[in-house]
Structures are given as structure tokens and as C-alpha cells.
Coordinates of C-alpha atoms in Angstrom, one line a residue:
M909 CA -13.7 21.8 -27.0
T910 CA -12.7 25.2 -27.1
I911 CA -13.1 28.1 -29.5
D912 CA -10.7 30.7 -29.7
Q913 CA -11.3 34.4 -30.5
A914 CA -11.5 34.0 -34.1
G915 CA -14.2 31.0 -33.6
V916 CA -11.9 28.5 -34.6
P917 CA -12.1 25.4 -32.7
E918 CA -8.8 24.5 -30.9
A919 CA -7.4 21.2 -30.8
P920 CA -7.6 20.0 -27.0
P921 CA -3.9 20.0 -25.7
F922 CA -3.7 16.4 -24.5
P923 CA -5.6 14.3 -27.1
E924 CA -4.1 11.3 -25.6
H925 CA -5.9 12.4 -22.7
E926 CA -8.9 13.3 -23.7
A927 CA -9.4 10.3 -26.0
R928 CA -9.0 8.8 -22.6
V929 CA -11.7 10.5 -21.4
D930 CA -14.1 9.7 -23.9
A931 CA -13.4 5.9 -23.2
V932 CA -14.4 6.2 -19.4
R933 CA -17.4 8.3 -20.3
R934 CA -18.4 5.4 -22.8
Q935 CA -18.1 2.9 -19.8
L936 CA -19.9 5.0 -17.5
T937 CA -23.0 4.9 -20.3
A938 CA -22.4 1.0 -20.2
I939 CA -23.0 0.7 -16.4
A940 CA -26.9 -0.7 -15.7
G941 CA -28.7 2.4 -14.6
Q942 CA -29.1 1.8 -11.7
A943 CA -25.7 0.1 -10.6
T944 CA -23.7 1.9 -8.0
I945 CA -20.5 3.3 -9.8
R946 CA -17.4 2.1 -8.5
L947 CA -13.5 2.6 -9.6
A948 CA -12.0 -1.0 -10.6
K949 CA -8.8 -0.3 -8.9
R950 CA -7.2 -3.4 -7.2
T951 CA -4.7 -1.0 -4.5
S952 CA -5.6 1.3 -2.4
N953 CA -4.1 3.4 0.4
L954 CA -7.6 3.5 2.5
F955 CA -7.5 2.0 5.8
R956 CA -11.3 0.5 5.7
S957 CA -12.8 -2.7 3.8
R958 CA -13.9 -1.9 0.5
A959 CA -17.7 -4.0 0.5
A960 CA -17.7 -6.2 -3.0
A961 CA -18.9 -4.7 -5.7
K962 CA -21.9 -6.4 -8.0
H963 CA -20.9 -4.7 -11.1
P964 CA -18.0 -4.0 -13.0
G965 CA -16.3 -0.8 -11.8
L966 CA -14.7 2.4 -13.7
D967 CA -11.6 1.1 -15.4
V968 CA -9.3 4.6 -15.0
S969 CA -6.0 2.3 -14.7
G970 CA -5.1 3.7 -17.7
F971 CA -4.9 7.7 -16.2
T972 CA -1.1 7.4 -15.2
H973 CA 0.6 10.1 -16.7
V974 CA 2.2 12.9 -16.1
L975 CA 0.9 15.3 -18.9
R976 CA 3.5 18.0 -18.9
V977 CA 5.9 19.7 -16.6
D978 CA 6.4 23.6 -17.4
P979 CA 9.3 24.8 -15.1
E980 CA 8.3 28.6 -16.4
S981 CA 4.9 28.7 -14.4
R982 CA 6.5 26.4 -12.4
T983 CA 3.0 24.3 -12.6
A984 CA 2.1 20.4 -13.7
D985 CA -0.6 18.8 -15.4
V986 CA -1.2 15.3 -14.5
E987 CA -3.7 12.7 -14.4
G988 CA -5.4 11.5 -11.6
M989 CA -4.1 8.1 -11.2
V990 CA -0.3 9.5 -12.0
T991 CA 1.4 8.6 -7.9
Y992 CA 3.6 10.2 -6.1
E993 CA 6.4 8.6 -7.0
Q994 CA 5.8 8.8 -10.7
L995 CA 5.3 12.6 -10.3
V996 CA 8.5 13.2 -8.4
D997 CA 10.4 11.7 -10.2
A998 CA 8.9 13.9 -13.4
T999 CA 9.6 17.1 -11.6
L1000 CA 13.1 16.7 -9.9
P1001 CA 14.7 16.7 -13.3
H1002 CA 13.7 20.1 -13.6
G1003 CA 14.6 21.2 -9.8
L1004 CA 11.0 21.4 -9.0
M1005 CA 8.6 19.2 -6.3
P1006 CA 4.9 19.5 -5.6
L1007 CA 4.0 21.8 -2.4
V1008 CA 2.9 19.0 -0.3
V1009 CA 4.6 14.9 -1.1
P1010 CA 2.5 12.7 0.9
Q1011 CA 4.3 10.2 2.1
L1012 CA 3.9 7.2 0.8
K1013 CA 5.0 6.8 -3.1
T1014 CA 1.8 5.0 -4.1
I1015 CA -0.6 7.7 -3.0
T1016 CA -2.1 9.2 -6.1
L1017 CA -2.8 12.5 -6.9
G1018 CA -6.6 12.3 -7.5
G1019 CA -6.8 10.3 -4.4
A1020 CA -4.7 13.1 -2.2
V1021 CA -7.0 15.6 -3.3
T1022 CA -10.3 13.9 -2.5
G1023 CA -9.2 12.2 0.5
L1024 CA -6.7 14.8 1.6
G1025 CA -2.9 14.6 3.0
I1026 CA -0.1 15.7 4.4
E1027 CA 3.7 16.1 5.1
S1028 CA 6.2 18.1 6.5
S1029 CA 5.9 20.9 4.3
S1030 CA 2.7 21.4 5.1
F1031 CA 3.2 24.2 7.8
R1032 CA 3.8 26.2 4.9
N1033 CA 1.9 24.4 2.1
G1034 CA -1.4 23.3 3.5
M1035 CA -2.4 19.8 2.5
P1036 CA -2.4 19.0 -1.3
H1037 CA -5.2 20.0 -2.4
E1038 CA -4.4 23.7 -1.7
S1039 CA -1.8 24.0 -4.3
V1040 CA -4.6 22.7 -7.3
L1041 CA -5.3 25.4 -9.7
E1042 CA -7.4 23.5 -12.4
L1043 CA -9.4 19.9 -11.9
E1044 CA -11.1 17.8 -14.5
V1045 CA -13.9 15.8 -12.7
L1046 CA -15.8 12.7 -13.8
T1047 CA -19.1 13.7 -11.9
G1048 CA -21.7 10.9 -10.8
D1049 CA -24.3 12.1 -13.2
G1050 CA -21.5 11.6 -16.1
R1051 CA -20.4 15.1 -17.3
I1052 CA -16.9 16.0 -17.4
V1053 CA -16.1 19.2 -16.2
V1054 CA -13.1 21.4 -15.5
A1055 CA -13.4 23.2 -12.2
T1056 CA -11.2 26.2 -10.9
P1057 CA -11.5 28.6 -8.1
D1058 CA -13.8 31.0 -10.3
N1059 CA -15.5 29.4 -12.7
E1060 CA -19.3 28.5 -12.6
H1061 CA -18.2 24.8 -10.9
R1062 CA -16.2 26.6 -8.6
D1063 CA -18.5 25.3 -5.7
L1064 CA -17.1 21.5 -6.5
F1065 CA -13.4 23.0 -6.5
R1066 CA -14.0 23.8 -2.8
G1067 CA -16.5 20.9 -2.1
F1068 CA -14.1 18.2 -4.0
P1069 CA -11.5 17.9 -1.0
N1070 CA -12.4 15.4 1.4
S1071 CA -15.5 14.1 -0.8
Y1072 CA -13.7 10.7 -1.1
G1073 CA -15.1 10.2 -4.9
T1074 CA -18.7 10.2 -3.9
L1075 CA -18.8 13.6 -6.1
G1076 CA -16.9 12.1 -8.8
Y1077 CA -13.4 11.5 -9.8
A1078 CA -10.6 13.4 -10.4
L1079 CA -9.2 13.0 -14.5
R1080 CA -6.8 15.7 -14.5
L1081 CA -5.3 18.1 -11.9
K1082 CA -3.3 21.1 -12.9
I1083 CA -1.1 21.9 -9.9
L1084 CA 1.7 24.2 -8.6
L1085 CA 5.2 23.2 -7.8
E1086 CA 8.2 24.8 -5.9
P1087 CA 11.5 24.9 -6.3
V1088 CA 14.5 22.5 -4.6
K1089 CA 18.1 22.3 -4.1
P1090 CA 19.5 18.9 -4.3
F1091 CA 20.0 18.0 -0.6
V1092 CA 18.2 18.3 2.5
E1093 CA 19.6 18.9 6.3
L1094 CA 18.0 17.4 9.6
R1095 CA 18.3 18.3 12.8
H1096 CA 16.3 15.8 15.6
V1097 CA 15.8 17.8 18.6
R1098 CA 14.8 16.0 21.5
H1099 CA 12.7 17.5 24.3
H1100 CA 11.4 15.8 27.6
D1101 CA 8.2 17.1 28.0
R1102 CA 4.7 18.2 26.3
D1103 CA 4.7 22.0 26.7
S1104 CA 8.2 22.6 25.9
Y1105 CA 7.5 20.0 22.8
F1106 CA 4.3 22.2 21.2
R1107 CA 6.1 25.4 22.3
A1108 CA 8.8 24.7 19.9
L1109 CA 7.1 23.2 17.6
A1110 CA 5.2 26.7 17.3
E1111 CA 8.3 28.5 17.1
A1112 CA 9.9 26.8 14.5
C1113 CA 6.7 27.2 12.0
D1114 CA 6.7 30.5 12.7
S1115 CA 10.5 31.2 12.4
G1116 CA 10.8 31.3 8.7
E1117 CA 13.7 29.3 9.3
H1118 CA 12.8 25.4 8.4
D1119 CA 11.7 24.6 4.9
F1120 CA 10.2 21.6 6.5
V1121 CA 9.1 20.7 10.2
D1122 CA 7.6 17.2 11.9
G1123 CA 8.7 15.1 15.3
T1124 CA 8.2 11.7 16.4
I1125 CA 7.3 10.7 20.2
F1126 CA 8.6 8.0 21.4
G1127 CA 7.2 8.2 24.9
P1128 CA 6.0 10.7 27.5
D1129 CA 10.1 12.3 27.8
E1130 CA 11.4 11.6 24.7
L1131 CA 9.9 13.7 22.3
Y1132 CA 11.5 15.2 18.8
L1133 CA 11.0 17.7 16.5
T1134 CA 12.9 16.9 13.4
L1135 CA 13.6 20.6 11.6
A1136 CA 14.8 20.7 8.1
K1137 CA 15.9 22.6 5.0
F1138 CA 17.4 22.5 1.6
T1139 CA 20.5 23.1 0.9
D1140 CA 23.3 23.2 -1.9
T1141 CA 25.8 20.5 -0.4
A1142 CA 25.8 17.8 2.0
P1143 CA 29.3 16.4 3.5
A1144 CA 27.5 12.8 3.1
T1145 CA 23.9 11.8 2.6
S1146 CA 22.2 8.6 4.7
D1147 CA 20.4 5.8 2.5
Y1148 CA 17.1 4.7 4.1
T1149 CA 16.2 2.6 1.4
W1150 CA 17.3 -1.0 2.0
L1151 CA 19.2 -1.9 6.0
D1152 CA 18.9 1.3 7.5
I1153 CA 15.6 2.8 9.3
Y1154 CA 14.9 6.2 9.0
Y1155 CA 12.7 6.1 12.9
R1156 CA 15.8 5.0 14.1
S1157 CA 18.0 7.5 12.8
I1158 CA 15.7 9.6 15.3
Q1159 CA 17.0 8.8 18.5
R1160 CA 20.5 8.1 17.4
R1161 CA 21.5 11.2 15.6
Q1162 CA 21.7 14.8 16.0
T1163 CA 21.8 15.7 12.4
D1164 CA 21.6 14.0 8.9
H1165 CA 21.4 14.7 5.4
L1166 CA 19.8 13.1 2.8
T1167 CA 19.0 14.1 -1.1
V1168 CA 15.7 15.7 -1.7
R1169 CA 14.4 12.2 -3.3
A1170 CA 15.5 10.0 -0.2
Y1171 CA 14.1 12.9 2.2
L1172 CA 10.5 12.9 0.0
W1173 CA 10.4 9.1 0.6
R1174 CA 12.3 8.2 4.1
W1175 CA 9.4 7.1 5.7
D1176 CA 7.9 4.7 2.7
T1177 CA 11.2 1.8 3.4
D1178 CA 9.7 1.0 6.6
W1179 CA 5.7 2.2 6.3
F1180 CA 6.8 4.6 8.8
W1181 CA 7.7 1.9 11.7
C1182 CA 4.8 -0.2 10.6
S1183 CA 7.1 -2.7 8.9
R1184 CA 8.0 -4.1 12.5
A1185 CA 4.6 -5.9 12.3
F1186 CA 5.9 -8.1 9.4
G1187 CA 9.4 -9.0 11.1
V1188 CA 11.5 -7.0 8.3
Q1189 CA 12.9 -4.5 10.6
H1190 CA 16.1 -7.2 11.7
R1191 CA 19.1 -7.2 9.0
L1192 CA 18.7 -10.3 7.3
P1193 CA 15.5 -10.0 6.0
R1194 CA 16.4 -6.7 4.7
L1195 CA 19.4 -8.2 3.6
L1196 CA 17.3 -10.9 1.9
L1197 CA 14.9 -8.6 0.6
G1198 CA 16.4 -5.8 -0.9
R1199 CA 15.2 -2.6 -1.6
R1200 CA 12.1 -3.8 -4.0
F1201 CA 10.2 -5.1 -1.6
L1202 CA 10.8 -2.9 1.5
R1203 CA 8.1 -0.5 0.4
S1204 CA 4.7 0.4 1.7
S1205 CA 3.3 -0.8 -1.6
V1206 CA 4.1 -4.5 -0.7
Y1207 CA 2.8 -4.1 2.9
W1208 CA -0.3 -2.8 1.2
K1209 CA -0.1 -6.5 -0.5
A1210 CA 0.4 -8.3 3.0
V1211 CA -2.5 -6.6 5.0
A1212 CA -5.1 -7.5 1.8
L1213 CA -4.2 -11.0 2.5
D1214 CA -4.6 -10.9 6.6
R1215 CA -7.6 -9.0 6.1
R1216 CA -8.8 -11.8 3.8
F1217 CA -7.5 -14.6 5.2
K1218 CA -7.9 -13.2 9.1
I1219 CA -4.6 -14.8 9.7
A1220 CA -3.4 -12.6 12.8
E1221 CA -6.9 -12.9 14.5
R1222 CA -6.5 -16.5 14.4
L1223 CA -2.6 -16.0 15.4
L1224 CA -4.0 -14.5 18.4
K1225 CA -6.3 -16.8 19.2
L1226 CA -3.8 -19.8 18.7
R1227 CA -1.5 -17.7 21.0
R1228 CA -4.9 -17.5 23.6
L1229 CA -4.2 -13.8 23.9
P1230 CA -6.9 -11.2 24.0
P1231 CA -8.6 -10.1 20.5
E1232 CA -7.1 -6.6 19.2
E1233 CA -8.6 -3.3 17.9
T1234 CA -7.0 -1.4 14.7
I1235 CA -6.0 2.1 15.3
V1236 CA -5.2 3.1 12.2
Q1237 CA -5.9 7.0 12.2
D1238 CA -4.4 10.7 11.3
I1239 CA -6.4 13.8 13.5
E1240 CA -5.4 17.2 13.8
V1241 CA -6.1 19.7 16.7
P1242 CA -5.0 23.2 17.7
I1243 CA -1.6 23.7 18.4
G1244 CA -3.2 25.0 22.3
R1245 CA -4.4 22.1 22.6
A1246 CA -2.2 19.5 21.3
A1247 CA -0.7 19.0 24.9
E1248 CA -4.1 18.4 26.1
F1249 CA -4.7 15.9 23.0
L1250 CA -1.5 13.9 23.8
E1251 CA -1.7 13.6 27.7
F1252 CA -5.5 12.0 26.7
F1253 CA -3.6 9.8 24.1
E1254 CA -0.8 9.1 26.5
R1255 CA -2.8 7.7 29.2
E1256 CA -5.9 5.7 27.1
I1257 CA -4.3 4.3 23.8
P1258 CA -1.1 2.1 24.2
I1259 CA 0.6 3.1 20.6
S1260 CA 4.4 4.4 20.2
P1261 CA 5.8 5.9 18.4
V1262 CA 3.4 8.7 17.1
W1263 CA 3.8 11.1 14.4
I1264 CA 3.6 14.6 14.6
C1265 CA 2.8 17.2 11.7
P1266 CA 2.3 20.9 12.3
L1267 CA 0.0 22.0 9.5
R1268 CA -1.6 25.5 8.3
Q1269 CA -3.6 26.1 5.6
R1270 CA -2.4 28.7 3.0
P1271 CA -2.9 32.3 2.7
G1272 CA -5.5 33.2 0.5
G1273 CA -9.4 33.2 2.3
V1274 CA -9.6 29.8 0.1
R1275 CA -12.8 27.8 2.3
W1276 CA -12.5 24.0 2.1
P1277 CA -16.3 23.5 3.3
L1278 CA -16.1 19.6 4.0
Y1279 CA -12.9 20.0 5.8
E1280 CA -12.7 23.5 7.3
L1281 CA -10.0 24.6 9.2
D1282 CA -9.3 28.0 10.7
P1283 CA -7.0 29.8 8.0
E1284 CA -5.6 31.7 11.0
A1285 CA -4.8 28.5 13.1
L1286 CA -1.3 26.4 13.2
Y1287 CA -3.0 22.8 13.9
V1288 CA -0.8 19.9 14.9
N1289 CA -1.8 16.6 13.1
F1290 CA -1.3 13.6 15.0
G1291 CA -0.5 9.8 13.1
F1292 CA -1.1 6.8 15.3
W1293 CA -1.0 3.0 13.5
S1294 CA -1.1 0.2 15.5
A1295 CA -3.7 -2.3 16.9
V1296 CA -4.4 -2.8 21.1
P1297 CA -5.4 -5.3 23.1
L1298 CA -9.1 -5.5 24.1
D1299 CA -10.0 -6.1 27.6
P1300 CA -12.5 -8.9 28.5
G1301 CA -16.0 -7.3 27.8
E1302 CA -15.1 -4.4 25.2
R1303 CA -16.2 -4.2 21.8
D1304 CA -14.5 -3.5 18.7
G1305 CA -14.6 0.3 18.3
V1306 CA -14.2 1.4 21.6
H1307 CA -11.1 2.9 21.5
N1308 CA -11.8 4.7 18.1
R1309 CA -14.6 5.7 19.2
M1310 CA -12.9 7.3 22.5
I1311 CA -10.1 9.1 19.9
E1312 CA -13.1 10.6 17.9
A1313 CA -15.1 12.3 21.2
E1314 CA -11.7 13.3 22.5
V1315 CA -10.9 15.1 18.7
T1316 CA -14.6 16.8 18.8
R1317 CA -14.3 18.0 22.3
L1318 CA -11.0 19.7 21.4
G1319 CA -12.3 21.4 18.0
G1320 CA -10.4 19.1 15.9
H1321 CA -11.0 17.2 12.8
K1322 CA -10.4 13.5 11.9
S1323 CA -8.8 12.2 8.2
L1324 CA -12.0 9.8 6.8
Y1325 CA -9.6 7.2 5.5
S1326 CA -9.4 4.5 7.9
D1327 CA -12.6 3.3 10.2
S1328 CA -14.7 5.9 11.6
F1329 CA -17.6 5.2 13.9
Y1330 CA -19.6 8.7 14.0
A1331 CA -23.6 8.8 14.5
E1332 CA -25.2 10.1 11.1
D1333 CA -26.1 13.3 12.8
E1334 CA -22.8 14.1 14.0
F1335 CA -21.1 12.9 11.2
W1336 CA -22.6 15.7 9.5
R1337 CA -22.3 18.4 12.1
L1338 CA -19.2 17.4 11.6
Y1339 CA -18.0 17.5 7.9
N1340 CA -20.9 20.2 6.6
G1341 CA -23.6 17.8 5.4
D1342 CA -25.7 21.0 4.2
T1343 CA -23.2 21.9 1.5
Y1344 CA -22.5 17.9 1.1
R1345 CA -26.0 17.5 0.1
D1346 CA -26.1 20.4 -2.4
L1347 CA -23.1 19.2 -4.1
K1348 CA -24.3 16.3 -4.1
R1349 CA -27.8 17.3 -5.7
T1350 CA -26.0 19.6 -8.1
Y1351 CA -23.3 16.5 -9.5
D1352 CA -24.6 13.6 -8.5
P1353 CA -28.5 14.0 -8.3
A1354 CA -29.3 10.4 -9.0
E1355 CA -26.7 9.2 -6.5
R1356 CA -24.8 6.6 -8.5
L1357 CA -21.8 7.2 -6.1
L1358 CA -21.8 6.0 -2.6
G1359 CA -22.7 8.8 -0.2
L1360 CA -19.8 10.0 2.2
Y1361 CA -21.3 9.1 5.0
E1362 CA -22.2 5.6 3.9
K1363 CA -19.1 5.4 2.2
C1364 CA -16.8 6.2 5.3
V1365 CA -18.7 5.3 8.2
R1366 CA -21.4 3.2 7.5
R1367 CA -21.3 -0.5 8.1
R1368 CA -22.9 -2.7 5.7

């Protein structure tokens, strides 16, 4: 409750939200004193296994409301479990969109802010947490705090990104929006070598001519930059939500037009290109499945089944093929080291295609201590999601460890949404252990929530 200048209690701005907050606070109180607190989630966009919970989790499934979209201030108040699909549906009728919309429809606002996110607007808008104005958090010690860039909880505001729910859970966020036009015009520009490709990428990001920049690398001499901008008109628009496949169009078309909504979700229908693992990039299965089942959330369920029953592993054994190591990673290196990383990757890791996304921190000098970037530098995100065969005698994890070492050598960072293999002392050196421990002591002193290393790296 807040008090106005006359000393009169003000009604909460979102009373139904406040009721949900009270309910989750009561849940937390009811959990046994020494039990580790977890969210009772049926789905996740994390690519690492979750240990079985021994106690009931916090049910935050009701926090799925877009509370307000304000076209005048270009802001939105949303609950933590709102998906970007929901938010985009709420903002586009106002001619607005979030500053960064991660590629998969079911990523939540709370998840993107505590676990990072990126997209083709990130070269000018940074990551999702950089557009947050206010953050309401249920902390590990049971408090509900509102953190802003300049209030008494500013350290939590800045340390929340990359904490992965180990300091608390986002219940409500106030974020900035930006105006859109009805369509997006795309140009796919092919390059034939690494050096010219990354020079062109840097020039595109600095030119001020593009609203979106990303890229797709199919091989050493087939590297595409996709340069896109808003437009009021389009001669015709493509549809990549059913029979046609977006990433294949990059090789076949020099120009393209999409509606804004179709552009934002261009990668979701085929989970970038990972739908090929499920055999649905052929015409007949796409005809049979229809738009309803061609989406990332369905593939995620298939992955969960595979993990549970080890289907792919058993099929490899039946076919007498070598075991495989899963490599699902997003990493960033400075633009000046990008060609060097790609040369290493093409030599050591037989995965193709690879997604490329430039990233630059938004101006303003805010420090995000658990995932620090040079505020003056342009970085290149490499996304690669597949599996590679293990040679005789190789242990699972060998390729992932190789990637981690190379990223560190090049002055880069690795996202923690997937499996990580760092030794504990190296992990805390890379992810600012001193600051994290200070935040943990302040907001979760009894360690009711998992620690960041325990959650993201440690095998149990």
C-alpha cells in the first residue's frame, strides 16, 4: 500500500494482481522451513535437466496477465509469467512492440529478464532487461520488493539479470515499448568469407539504416546477413507459419516482406531449424500437422519426452552409431574476435547452420554485474543447437568444455540457459561471484533458493 501526499492510503493500481501476490506469499509461508523453494512449472525454455523436487513448488501459473499497455508513455505493465506471444498480441494493436522480442513465443517476461534474451533489435536495444523500468520481486526471504534503477533496491534491479531465479522471482515488470510500422522489409545478403562478413555486420549496425540485423551461416563460404527495416507498405507478404520454412528462404530469396507479427515469430515455427530433428520439414507432415502443432512449444514437449525415455540414445544404440553430445549454446564475443571464433567453431564443432545476432548495450552506463559487457563494444552472438558424435574414448561434455574455454580466451560470455561445465572458481570469476554473494546475503540469507552455480552448473 502507498500513501498519497495528503496521508490517505491509495488503492493498489492492479488489485487483482495484488490478490495473486498475497496468495503466493501465503504459499511461500506454508512451505516447510528448510525446503528448497522452486517454481511449480510444467514447462521451461531452459535446456538443462531439473532435479526432481521433494516439496511442492510455488504455483505462479496465475501471473499471466498483461495489466496495462499505455500508448502515451509507451510502456506496459505485465506479470512475470506473461509470454512474449501474449505481450505482442496486446501491444501490436497500439502500434507498439517490446524493444527486444526473444525468438520463441513461450519465453516469459520474467524468464527473459532473469535469464537474458536476444534478438535482431539487440544491436540498438540491448537485452530484454535493459528496457525494464520497474521490477516487483518475490525474494528468497519472502519479501515483496519493488526494484528500480535508483531506489533502495537498485542493487537487486541491476543484479537480477542472469540470476536465473536464485535471488527471487519476478511477479510484475514495467517495460518500455517502441513504435512499429505494419510490415518489415528484409534483404538477405550473401558473403563468401568470414572477414568481409563481420566487417559488413559492423558497418550495418553502425549505419543507422536498419531496424533489425541478424545472420545465418550455412558454411565457410555461405554466410548471410539479414538486414531489415520497418515499412508502411509491402507488395506481398510471405507466410512461414505452415508450409514454407523461413531459414530455407534465406538461401533462395534476396528480398522478402513480412507483417510485423510474422517477422517477430519467423523463427518459432521451425524452432530456427531444429524442427528437422522431428522430421517435420517435409511437405506431408506439415500438411497433416497444420499451424497449431508447428511451434516451439510442441517441439519442447517432444524434447521432454526424449529426455524422460532416452529415445534418441536408444535409437543410436540400435543403429550401432556412436553416442552423441548435445551442444545447445548461445555465446557472445567482441566483434573483433568473431571471425576467430567462427574459424575455431568450423574446425572443431560440426554443426550447421549457426545463427548470428549482433548485440550492444543500450546507452546509459548501467552496469549489469552478473553479465557484464563493455558498454562501448559491439558483440556477436553465435547460436548453435544440435548434437555431435563422440569419438571412441571421448567423454560427454568434451565439446562444450572446448567451446567454454575458447569463449573465455576471446573475452566473451556464455548464456547459462543450457548445460555448463565450468569449475566453480572459474564460474564465479566469470560471473562476478562477489556481487552475487552480496545479493544472496541480502535477499536470500537462509538460501531457500538454489544458488546460481548449483542451478546452472553443478551435477547432482
